[in-house]
């Protein structure tokens, strides 16, 4: 893939002369990975021009000031890490690039190490939000969007992306973002009932629920990224095997958890876990609006001995997943908020900060099924979204569930595994045992 960057622009916040303001990171932001997330979106032509996309982006960023802010470690501005909005610096990085080939030559959109050519660098970037517009010879477009995870979660960026599409089409933002951090309100007095220092933040209690801080690393070149596609008909067959009703995510995550465990060849007495991201917006009472911008995600950690997981079948695995997710309820989220109110001025380091790039025997499962990325419309005569995928991930054990864009819908599952395990998984990924 031949990609040539033709223009680089910094889109600053609306008023660079304004006095800067500080927005402390919430306890959810501080629990989130200190990394850039990369998403790639492919659109067939005809699609809006770069000029229209950039103009719409500028108008949209005015409503999302966190994306043009700067991240402070708290030493200069406050006792807590914070976003610094306004003043000098900051802004969003925009790259315009030309691709020598036709977009259809790269479809269906499959993971590739060449993806790094389609997005800005994510190692120690100067900007919290970056966009690269990759225009193909045929007029097709791949938009690469990278954002610092401590600024926003997937739900937040879904709100942003839909708003950007509306701005390009000359429409007002239908659902404006909500930045009111007072909605994450502690109880009076705050109190927490769960060991958040030890589960979400260091130090970890020894042998707690199968978590481990033993750092394990392998050469990133030994990692493979694959996409498994599950049409609605196949998902229906899986659900028919269950002894009760479970969501599509619960069903597929349990199914892939078992398959990955088999592909890894784990010993029967080993304790396998699946770390599931849980969106708290609708679990908190009263619920937060879907447009709340920031991070409101915690992790459920269902687990089982490998022997039980495999011999118990899909029904047993789905029940374990379901019960694990149900534990991360309003009470748990509120306890976490209260923990932040009590210990927020202390150093808080997430438990996974010391992990390497090998999660085994754990799997990390993230669902993008409830987001609205696939509904983004940039106009331009009808260019449709034909590809939607994370960038290359050099880590073992990540699974991302994405709405299928094919004719039959369904779910596409992005999986990052050690190469030899990914090969086995590909062979057994659609077996019904």
CSV table of C-alpha atoms in Angstrom, one decimal:
chain,number,residue,atom,x,y,z
A,1,UNK,CA,0.0,0.0,0.0
A,2,UNK,CA,1.5,3.3,-1.1
A,3,UNK,CA,0.4,6.2,1.1
A,4,UNK,CA,1.7,9.8,0.7
A,5,UNK,CA,0.9,12.4,3.3
A,6,UNK,CA,0.3,15.7,1.3
A,7,UNK,CA,-0.8,18.2,4.0
A,8,UNK,CA,-0.6,18.5,7.8
A,9,UNK,CA,-2.8,20.9,9.8
A,10,UNK,CA,-3.3,21.7,13.4
A,11,UNK,CA,-6.9,22.6,14.2
A,12,UNK,CA,-6.8,24.7,17.4
A,13,UNK,CA,-9.7,25.2,19.8
A,14,UNK,CA,-12.2,27.9,19.1
A,15,UNK,CA,-10.4,30.7,21.0
A,16,UNK,CA,-6.7,30.2,21.6
A,17,UNK,CA,-6.5,33.6,23.4
A,18,UNK,CA,-9.0,32.5,26.1
A,19,UNK,CA,-7.7,31.8,29.6
A,20,UNK,CA,-7.2,28.1,30.0
A,21,UNK,CA,-9.4,26.1,32.3
A,22,UNK,CA,-8.6,22.8,34.1
A,23,UNK,CA,-10.9,19.8,34.1
A,24,UNK,CA,-9.7,17.1,36.5
A,25,UNK,CA,-9.8,13.6,35.1
A,26,UNK,CA,-12.6,11.5,36.7
A,27,UNK,CA,-11.8,8.3,38.5
A,28,UNK,CA,-13.1,6.5,35.4
A,29,UNK,CA,-10.7,8.4,33.2
A,30,UNK,CA,-7.8,7.5,35.5
A,31,UNK,CA,-8.7,3.8,35.3
A,32,UNK,CA,-8.6,3.9,31.5
A,33,UNK,CA,-5.6,2.9,29.5
A,34,UNK,CA,-3.0,5.6,29.0
A,35,UNK,CA,-2.9,4.9,25.2
A,36,UNK,CA,-4.2,6.1,21.9
A,37,UNK,CA,-7.1,4.1,20.3
A,38,UNK,CA,-7.2,3.9,16.5
A,39,UNK,CA,-10.3,3.3,14.5
A,40,UNK,CA,-10.4,3.0,10.7
A,41,UNK,CA,-13.5,3.7,8.7
A,42,UNK,CA,-13.7,3.0,4.9
A,43,UNK,CA,-16.2,4.7,2.6
A,44,UNK,CA,-16.9,3.9,-1.0
A,45,UNK,CA,-17.3,6.8,-3.4
A,46,UNK,CA,-18.9,9.2,-3.9
A,47,UNK,CA,-18.1,10.8,-0.6
A,48,UNK,CA,-17.7,14.4,0.5
A,49,UNK,CA,-14.5,16.3,-0.4
A,50,UNK,CA,-11.7,16.8,2.0
A,51,UNK,CA,-12.6,20.5,2.2
A,52,UNK,CA,-16.1,19.7,3.3
A,53,UNK,CA,-14.9,17.1,5.8
A,54,UNK,CA,-12.3,19.5,7.3
A,55,UNK,CA,-14.8,22.4,7.5
A,56,UNK,CA,-17.3,20.1,9.3
A,57,UNK,CA,-14.5,18.8,11.6
A,58,UNK,CA,-13.6,22.3,12.7
A,59,UNK,CA,-17.2,23.2,13.4
A,60,UNK,CA,-17.7,20.0,15.4
A,61,UNK,CA,-14.6,20.3,17.5
A,62,UNK,CA,-16.0,23.6,18.9
A,63,UNK,CA,-18.6,21.5,20.7
A,64,UNK,CA,-16.0,18.9,21.9
A,65,UNK,CA,-13.3,21.0,23.6
A,66,UNK,CA,-11.8,18.0,25.4
A,67,UNK,CA,-10.5,16.7,22.0
A,68,UNK,CA,-8.4,19.8,21.5
A,69,UNK,CA,-7.2,20.0,25.1
A,70,UNK,CA,-3.9,19.1,26.6
A,71,UNK,CA,-3.3,16.4,29.3
A,72,UNK,CA,-1.5,17.5,32.5
A,73,UNK,CA,-0.1,15.1,35.0
A,74,UNK,CA,-1.4,17.4,37.8
A,75,UNK,CA,2.0,18.6,39.0
A,76,UNK,CA,1.7,22.1,37.5
A,77,UNK,CA,-2.0,22.7,37.5
A,78,UNK,CA,-3.7,20.7,40.3
A,79,UNK,CA,-3.2,17.7,42.6
A,80,UNK,CA,-5.1,15.5,40.2
A,81,UNK,CA,-4.4,14.8,36.5
A,82,UNK,CA,-6.5,17.0,34.4
A,83,UNK,CA,-7.3,18.3,30.9
A,84,UNK,CA,-6.2,21.9,30.2
A,85,UNK,CA,-8.7,23.5,27.8
A,86,UNK,CA,-7.9,26.7,26.0
A,87,UNK,CA,-4.7,28.8,26.1
A,88,UNK,CA,-1.7,28.0,24.1
A,89,UNK,CA,-0.9,24.6,22.7
A,90,UNK,CA,-3.3,21.7,22.2
A,91,UNK,CA,-5.4,21.4,19.1
A,92,UNK,CA,-6.2,18.4,16.9
A,93,UNK,CA,-3.8,17.0,14.3
A,94,UNK,CA,-5.1,16.6,10.8
A,95,UNK,CA,-3.3,14.8,8.0
A,96,UNK,CA,-4.4,14.5,4.4
A,97,UNK,CA,-3.0,11.6,2.4
A,98,UNK,CA,-3.3,10.1,-1.1
A,99,UNK,CA,-3.3,6.3,-1.7
A,100,UNK,CA,-2.1,5.1,-5.1
A,101,UNK,CA,-4.5,2.1,-5.2
A,102,UNK,CA,-8.3,1.7,-5.4
A,103,UNK,CA,-10.2,1.1,-2.2
A,104,UNK,CA,-11.9,-2.0,-3.7
A,105,UNK,CA,-8.4,-3.6,-3.9
A,106,UNK,CA,-8.4,-3.6,-0.1
A,107,UNK,CA,-11.9,-4.9,0.5
A,108,UNK,CA,-13.2,-6.7,2.5
A,109,UNK,CA,-11.4,-4.7,5.2
A,110,UNK,CA,-9.0,-7.2,6.9
A,111,UNK,CA,-6.4,-6.4,9.6
A,112,UNK,CA,-3.0,-5.5,8.1
A,113,UNK,CA,0.3,-4.3,9.5
A,114,UNK,CA,0.1,-1.7,6.6
A,115,UNK,CA,-2.6,0.0,8.6
A,116,UNK,CA,0.1,2.1,10.3
A,117,UNK,CA,0.5,4.0,7.1
A,118,UNK,CA,-3.2,5.1,7.3
A,119,UNK,CA,-3.0,6.8,10.7
A,120,UNK,CA,-0.7,9.3,12.6
A,121,UNK,CA,1.8,8.0,15.0
A,122,UNK,CA,0.4,6.9,18.4
A,123,UNK,CA,3.6,6.6,20.4
A,124,UNK,CA,4.0,9.7,22.5
A,125,UNK,CA,1.8,11.9,20.2
A,126,UNK,CA,1.6,15.6,20.8
A,127,UNK,CA,-2.1,15.8,20.3
A,128,UNK,CA,-5.0,14.0,22.1
A,129,UNK,CA,-7.0,13.7,18.9
A,130,UNK,CA,-5.7,12.9,15.5
A,131,UNK,CA,-7.3,12.4,12.1
A,132,UNK,CA,-5.9,11.2,8.8
A,133,UNK,CA,-8.0,11.4,5.6
A,134,UNK,CA,-6.7,8.8,3.2
A,135,UNK,CA,-8.1,9.5,-0.3
A,136,UNK,CA,-7.8,6.5,-2.7
A,137,UNK,CA,-7.4,6.8,-6.5
A,138,UNK,CA,-11.0,5.8,-7.0
A,139,UNK,CA,-12.3,8.5,-4.7
A,140,UNK,CA,-12.9,6.2,-1.8
A,141,UNK,CA,-11.8,7.3,1.6
A,142,UNK,CA,-10.4,5.7,4.8
A,143,UNK,CA,-10.7,8.0,7.8
A,144,UNK,CA,-8.3,7.1,10.6
A,145,UNK,CA,-9.3,8.5,14.0
A,146,UNK,CA,-7.0,8.2,17.0
A,147,UNK,CA,-7.8,9.5,20.4
A,148,UNK,CA,-6.3,9.3,23.9
A,149,UNK,CA,-8.4,6.8,25.8
A,150,UNK,CA,-8.2,8.9,29.1
A,151,UNK,CA,-10.2,11.6,27.3
A,152,UNK,CA,-13.0,9.5,25.9
A,153,UNK,CA,-14.4,6.0,25.6
A,154,UNK,CA,-16.0,4.4,22.6
A,155,UNK,CA,-19.5,5.7,23.4
A,156,UNK,CA,-18.2,9.3,23.5
A,157,UNK,CA,-16.3,9.0,20.2
A,158,UNK,CA,-19.5,7.5,18.6
A,159,UNK,CA,-21.3,10.7,19.7
A,160,UNK,CA,-18.5,12.8,18.2
A,161,UNK,CA,-18.3,10.9,14.9
A,162,UNK,CA,-22.1,11.1,14.3
A,163,UNK,CA,-22.0,14.8,15.1
A,164,UNK,CA,-19.2,15.3,12.6
A,165,UNK,CA,-21.2,13.6,9.9
A,166,UNK,CA,-24.2,15.9,10.5
A,167,UNK,CA,-21.9,19.0,10.4
A,168,UNK,CA,-20.6,18.0,7.0
A,169,UNK,CA,-24.1,17.7,5.8
A,170,UNK,CA,-25.0,21.1,7.1
A,171,UNK,CA,-27.1,19.8,10.0
A,172,UNK,CA,-27.1,20.8,13.7
A,173,UNK,CA,-25.9,18.4,16.3
A,174,UNK,CA,-28.9,16.3,17.2
A,175,UNK,CA,-27.6,15.1,20.5
A,176,UNK,CA,-25.0,17.6,21.9
A,177,UNK,CA,-22.3,16.1,24.1
A,178,UNK,CA,-22.7,16.4,27.9
A,179,UNK,CA,-19.6,17.3,29.9
A,180,UNK,CA,-21.1,17.9,33.3
A,181,UNK,CA,-18.8,15.9,35.7
A,182,UNK,CA,-21.2,16.7,38.6
A,183,UNK,CA,-23.3,13.9,37.2
A,184,UNK,CA,-20.7,11.5,38.6
A,185,UNK,CA,-21.8,12.4,42.1
A,186,UNK,CA,-20.6,10.7,45.2
A,187,UNK,CA,-22.9,9.8,48.1
A,188,UNK,CA,-22.9,11.9,51.2
A,189,UNK,CA,-20.8,10.9,52.9
A,190,UNK,CA,-18.9,8.8,50.3
A,191,UNK,CA,-18.3,5.2,51.1
A,192,UNK,CA,-17.1,2.2,49.1
A,193,UNK,CA,-17.8,-1.4,49.7
A,194,UNK,CA,-15.5,-3.1,47.2
A,195,UNK,CA,-11.7,-3.5,47.0
A,196,UNK,CA,-11.1,-0.9,44.3
A,197,UNK,CA,-7.5,-0.7,45.3
A,198,UNK,CA,-6.6,-4.2,44.4
A,199,UNK,CA,-9.1,-4.7,41.6
A,200,UNK,CA,-9.1,-1.5,39.5
A,201,UNK,CA,-6.0,0.1,40.9
A,202,UNK,CA,-2.7,-1.1,42.3
A,203,UNK,CA,-1.7,-2.7,44.6
A,204,UNK,CA,-3.3,-6.0,43.7
A,205,UNK,CA,-4.4,-8.5,46.4
A,206,UNK,CA,-2.5,-11.7,45.8
A,207,UNK,CA,-4.3,-14.3,43.7
A,208,UNK,CA,-7.5,-12.3,43.5
A,209,UNK,CA,-9.9,-13.7,40.9
A,210,UNK,CA,-7.1,-15.0,38.7
A,211,UNK,CA,-5.6,-11.6,38.0
A,212,UNK,CA,-1.8,-11.4,37.9
A,213,UNK,CA,0.8,-8.7,37.5
A,214,UNK,CA,3.5,-11.0,36.1
A,215,UNK,CA,4.6,-9.0,33.1
A,216,UNK,CA,4.8,-11.1,29.9
A,217,UNK,CA,6.0,-9.9,26.6
A,218,UNK,CA,6.7,-11.4,23.2
A,219,UNK,CA,7.9,-9.9,19.9
A,220,UNK,CA,5.0,-7.9,18.3
A,221,UNK,CA,5.8,-9.7,15.1
A,222,UNK,CA,4.6,-12.9,16.6
A,223,UNK,CA,1.1,-11.5,17.0
A,224,UNK,CA,-1.6,-12.1,14.4
A,225,UNK,CA,-4.8,-10.0,13.9
A,226,UNK,CA,-7.8,-11.7,12.3
A,227,UNK,CA,-11.5,-11.0,11.8
A,228,UNK,CA,-14.1,-13.6,12.3
A,229,UNK,CA,-17.5,-13.0,10.7
A,230,UNK,CA,-20.7,-14.4,12.3
A,231,UNK,CA,-23.9,-13.9,10.3
A,232,UNK,CA,-27.2,-13.6,12.0
A,233,UNK,CA,-28.1,-17.2,11.1
A,234,UNK,CA,-25.1,-18.6,12.8
A,235,UNK,CA,-25.7,-16.5,16.0
A,236,UNK,CA,-29.3,-17.8,16.0
A,237,UNK,CA,-27.9,-21.4,16.0
A,238,UNK,CA,-25.6,-20.6,18.9
A,239,UNK,CA,-28.5,-19.1,20.9
A,240,UNK,CA,-30.6,-22.2,20.2
A,241,UNK,CA,-28.0,-24.2,22.0
A,242,UNK,CA,-28.4,-22.2,25.2
A,243,UNK,CA,-30.6,-23.2,28.1
A,244,UNK,CA,-31.9,-19.6,28.6
A,245,UNK,CA,-31.9,-16.2,26.8
A,246,UNK,CA,-28.6,-14.3,26.6
A,247,UNK,CA,-27.7,-11.2,24.7
A,248,UNK,CA,-25.8,-11.5,21.4
A,249,UNK,CA,-22.7,-10.1,23.1
A,250,UNK,CA,-23.0,-12.6,26.0
A,251,UNK,CA,-23.5,-15.5,23.6
A,252,UNK,CA,-20.6,-14.6,21.3
A,253,UNK,CA,-18.2,-13.6,24.0
A,254,UNK,CA,-18.8,-16.9,25.8
A,255,UNK,CA,-18.4,-18.8,22.5
A,256,UNK,CA,-15.1,-17.0,21.6
A,257,UNK,CA,-13.8,-17.3,25.2
A,258,UNK,CA,-14.1,-21.1,25.0
A,259,UNK,CA,-12.6,-21.2,21.4
A,260,UNK,CA,-9.6,-19.0,22.4
A,261,UNK,CA,-9.0,-21.1,25.5
A,262,UNK,CA,-8.9,-24.3,23.3
A,263,UNK,CA,-6.7,-22.6,20.7
A,264,UNK,CA,-4.2,-21.6,23.5
A,265,UNK,CA,-4.0,-25.2,24.7
A,266,UNK,CA,-4.4,-24.2,28.4
A,267,UNK,CA,-4.1,-26.8,31.1
A,268,UNK,CA,-7.4,-28.1,32.6
A,269,UNK,CA,-6.6,-26.7,36.1
A,270,UNK,CA,-5.6,-23.3,34.9
A,271,UNK,CA,-7.9,-20.4,35.8
A,272,UNK,CA,-9.1,-18.6,32.6
A,273,UNK,CA,-10.7,-15.2,32.8
A,274,UNK,CA,-12.5,-12.9,30.4
A,275,UNK,CA,-12.3,-9.1,31.1
A,276,UNK,CA,-15.4,-7.5,29.8
A,277,UNK,CA,-15.8,-3.7,29.5
A,278,UNK,CA,-19.1,-2.6,31.1
A,279,UNK,CA,-20.6,0.8,30.1
A,280,UNK,CA,-22.0,2.5,33.2
A,281,UNK,CA,-24.2,5.1,31.6
A,282,UNK,CA,-27.4,3.1,31.9
A,283,UNK,CA,-26.4,1.1,34.9
A,284,UNK,CA,-26.1,4.1,37.2
A,285,UNK,CA,-29.3,5.3,38.8
A,286,UNK,CA,-30.3,7.8,37.7
A,287,UNK,CA,-28.7,6.9,34.4
A,288,UNK,CA,-26.3,9.1,32.5
A,289,UNK,CA,-27.2,10.3,29.0
A,290,UNK,CA,-25.6,8.4,26.2
A,291,UNK,CA,-24.0,11.6,25.2
A,292,UNK,CA,-22.0,12.0,28.4
A,293,UNK,CA,-18.5,12.7,27.1
A,294,UNK,CA,-15.6,11.0,28.9
A,295,UNK,CA,-15.1,7.5,30.4
A,296,UNK,CA,-17.8,5.6,32.3
A,297,UNK,CA,-16.5,2.1,31.8
A,298,UNK,CA,-15.5,-0.6,34.4
A,299,UNK,CA,-14.5,-4.2,33.9
A,300,UNK,CA,-16.3,-7.4,34.8
A,301,UNK,CA,-14.0,-10.4,35.3
A,302,UNK,CA,-15.9,-13.7,34.9
A,303,UNK,CA,-13.6,-16.7,35.3
A,304,UNK,CA,-13.5,-20.5,35.5
A,305,UNK,CA,-11.1,-23.4,35.6
A,306,UNK,CA,-10.4,-24.5,32.0
A,307,UNK,CA,-11.8,-28.0,32.6
A,308,UNK,CA,-15.2,-26.5,33.6
A,309,UNK,CA,-15.2,-23.9,30.8
A,310,UNK,CA,-14.6,-26.5,28.1
A,311,UNK,CA,-16.6,-29.4,29.4
A,312,UNK,CA,-19.5,-27.3,30.6
A,313,UNK,CA,-20.3,-26.2,27.0
A,314,UNK,CA,-21.6,-22.9,25.7
A,315,UNK,CA,-24.5,-22.7,28.2
A,316,UNK,CA,-22.1,-22.9,31.2
A,317,UNK,CA,-19.8,-20.3,29.7
A,318,UNK,CA,-22.7,-17.9,28.8
A,319,UNK,CA,-24.0,-18.2,32.4
A,320,UNK,CA,-20.6,-17.4,33.8
A,321,UNK,CA,-20.3,-14.4,31.5
A,322,UNK,CA,-23.8,-13.1,32.3
A,323,UNK,CA,-23.4,-13.4,36.1
A,324,UNK,CA,-20.0,-11.7,35.9
A,325,UNK,CA,-21.5,-8.7,34.0
A,326,UNK,CA,-24.5,-8.4,36.3
A,327,UNK,CA,-22.2,-7.9,39.3
A,328,UNK,CA,-21.0,-4.6,37.9
A,329,UNK,CA,-24.3,-2.9,38.7
A,330,UNK,CA,-25.3,0.6,39.9
A,331,UNK,CA,-24.1,-0.3,43.4
A,332,UNK,CA,-20.7,-1.2,42.1
A,333,UNK,CA,-20.4,1.9,39.9
A,334,UNK,CA,-21.5,4.1,42.8
A,335,UNK,CA,-18.9,2.5,45.1
A,336,UNK,CA,-16.2,3.3,42.5
A,337,UNK,CA,-17.3,6.9,42.3
A,338,UNK,CA,-17.2,7.2,46.1
A,339,UNK,CA,-13.7,5.6,46.1
A,340,UNK,CA,-12.6,8.4,43.7
A,341,UNK,CA,-14.0,11.1,45.9
A,342,UNK,CA,-12.1,9.7,48.9
A,343,UNK,CA,-8.8,8.8,47.2
A,344,UNK,CA,-8.7,11.0,44.1
A,345,UNK,CA,-5.9,13.1,45.4
A,346,UNK,CA,-3.7,10.0,45.7
A,347,UNK,CA,-1.6,8.4,43.0
A,348,UNK,CA,-3.9,5.9,41.3
A,349,UNK,CA,-2.3,3.4,38.9
A,350,UNK,CA,-4.5,1.0,37.0
A,351,UNK,CA,-3.8,-2.7,37.6
A,352,UNK,CA,-3.0,-3.4,34.0
A,353,UNK,CA,-0.3,-0.7,33.9
A,354,UNK,CA,2.3,-3.3,34.6
A,355,UNK,CA,1.1,-5.9,32.2
A,356,UNK,CA,3.0,-6.9,29.1
A,357,UNK,CA,1.5,-7.6,25.7
A,358,UNK,CA,0.5,-11.2,26.5
A,359,UNK,CA,-2.9,-11.5,28.4
A,360,UNK,CA,-3.1,-15.3,28.4
A,361,UNK,CA,-4.9,-17.0,30.2
A,362,UNK,CA,-7.1,-13.9,30.1
A,363,UNK,CA,-9.1,-12.5,27.2
A,364,UNK,CA,-10.2,-8.9,27.0
A,365,UNK,CA,-13.6,-8.4,25.3
A,366,UNK,CA,-14.8,-5.0,24.2
A,367,UNK,CA,-18.1,-4.5,22.5
A,368,UNK,CA,-18.7,-1.8,19.9
A,369,UNK,CA,-22.1,-3.2,19.1
A,370,UNK,CA,-24.1,-0.5,20.9
A,371,UNK,CA,-22.2,2.4,19.3
A,372,UNK,CA,-23.5,4.2,16.3
A,373,UNK,CA,-20.3,4.5,14.2
A,374,UNK,CA,-22.0,2.4,11.4
A,375,UNK,CA,-24.7,5.2,11.1
A,376,UNK,CA,-22.2,7.9,10.3
A,377,UNK,CA,-23.2,9.7,7.0
A,378,UNK,CA,-20.9,12.3,5.5
A,379,UNK,CA,-23.1,12.9,2.5
A,380,UNK,CA,-21.4,13.5,-0.9
A,381,UNK,CA,-23.9,11.6,-2.9
A,382,UNK,CA,-24.3,8.4,-1.1
A,383,UNK,CA,-20.8,7.1,-0.1
A,384,UNK,CA,-21.6,4.3,2.4
A,385,UNK,CA,-19.5,2.8,5.2
A,386,UNK,CA,-18.0,-0.4,3.9
A,387,UNK,CA,-15.3,-1.1,6.5
A,388,UNK,CA,-14.9,-0.5,10.2
A,389,UNK,CA,-12.1,-2.0,12.2
A,390,UNK,CA,-9.4,-1.2,14.8
A,391,UNK,CA,-5.9,-0.6,13.6
A,392,UNK,CA,-3.2,-3.3,14.0
A,393,UNK,CA,-3.0,-4.4,17.7
A,394,UNK,CA,0.4,-5.9,18.8
A,395,UNK,CA,-1.0,-7.6,21.9
A,396,UNK,CA,-2.3,-11.1,22.6
A,397,UNK,CA,-5.8,-11.6,23.9
A,398,UNK,CA,-7.9,-8.6,22.7
A,399,UNK,CA,-11.3,-9.3,21.2
A,400,UNK,CA,-13.5,-6.5,19.8
A,401,UNK,CA,-17.1,-7.0,18.7
A,402,UNK,CA,-18.2,-4.9,15.7
A,403,UNK,CA,-21.5,-4.6,13.8
A,404,UNK,CA,-21.3,-6.5,10.6
A,405,UNK,CA,-21.5,-4.3,7.5
A,406,UNK,CA,-22.2,-7.1,5.0
A,407,UNK,CA,-25.6,-7.9,3.4
A,408,UNK,CA,-26.5,-10.3,6.2
A,409,UNK,CA,-25.5,-8.0,9.1
A,410,UNK,CA,-24.4,-10.1,12.0
A,411,UNK,CA,-21.2,-9.4,14.0
A,412,UNK,CA,-17.6,-9.1,13.0
A,413,UNK,CA,-15.1,-10.1,15.7
A,414,UNK,CA,-11.6,-8.6,15.6
A,415,UNK,CA,-9.2,-10.9,17.5
A,416,UNK,CA,-5.5,-10.3,18.3
A,417,UNK,CA,-3.6,-13.5,19.4
A,418,UNK,CA,-0.2,-15.1,19.3
A,419,UNK,CA,0.2,-16.3,15.7
A,420,UNK,CA,0.1,-20.0,16.3
A,421,UNK,CA,-3.0,-19.7,18.5
A,422,UNK,CA,-4.7,-17.5,15.9
A,423,UNK,CA,-4.2,-20.1,13.3
A,424,UNK,CA,-5.9,-22.8,15.4
A,425,UNK,CA,-8.7,-20.4,16.3
A,426,UNK,CA,-9.3,-19.8,12.6
A,427,UNK,CA,-9.8,-23.5,12.1
A,428,UNK,CA,-12.3,-24.0,14.9
A,429,UNK,CA,-14.0,-20.6,15.0
A,430,UNK,CA,-17.2,-21.8,13.5
A,431,UNK,CA,-17.5,-25.3,14.9
A,432,UNK,CA,-20.6,-26.0,17.1
A,433,UNK,CA,-18.9,-28.2,19.7
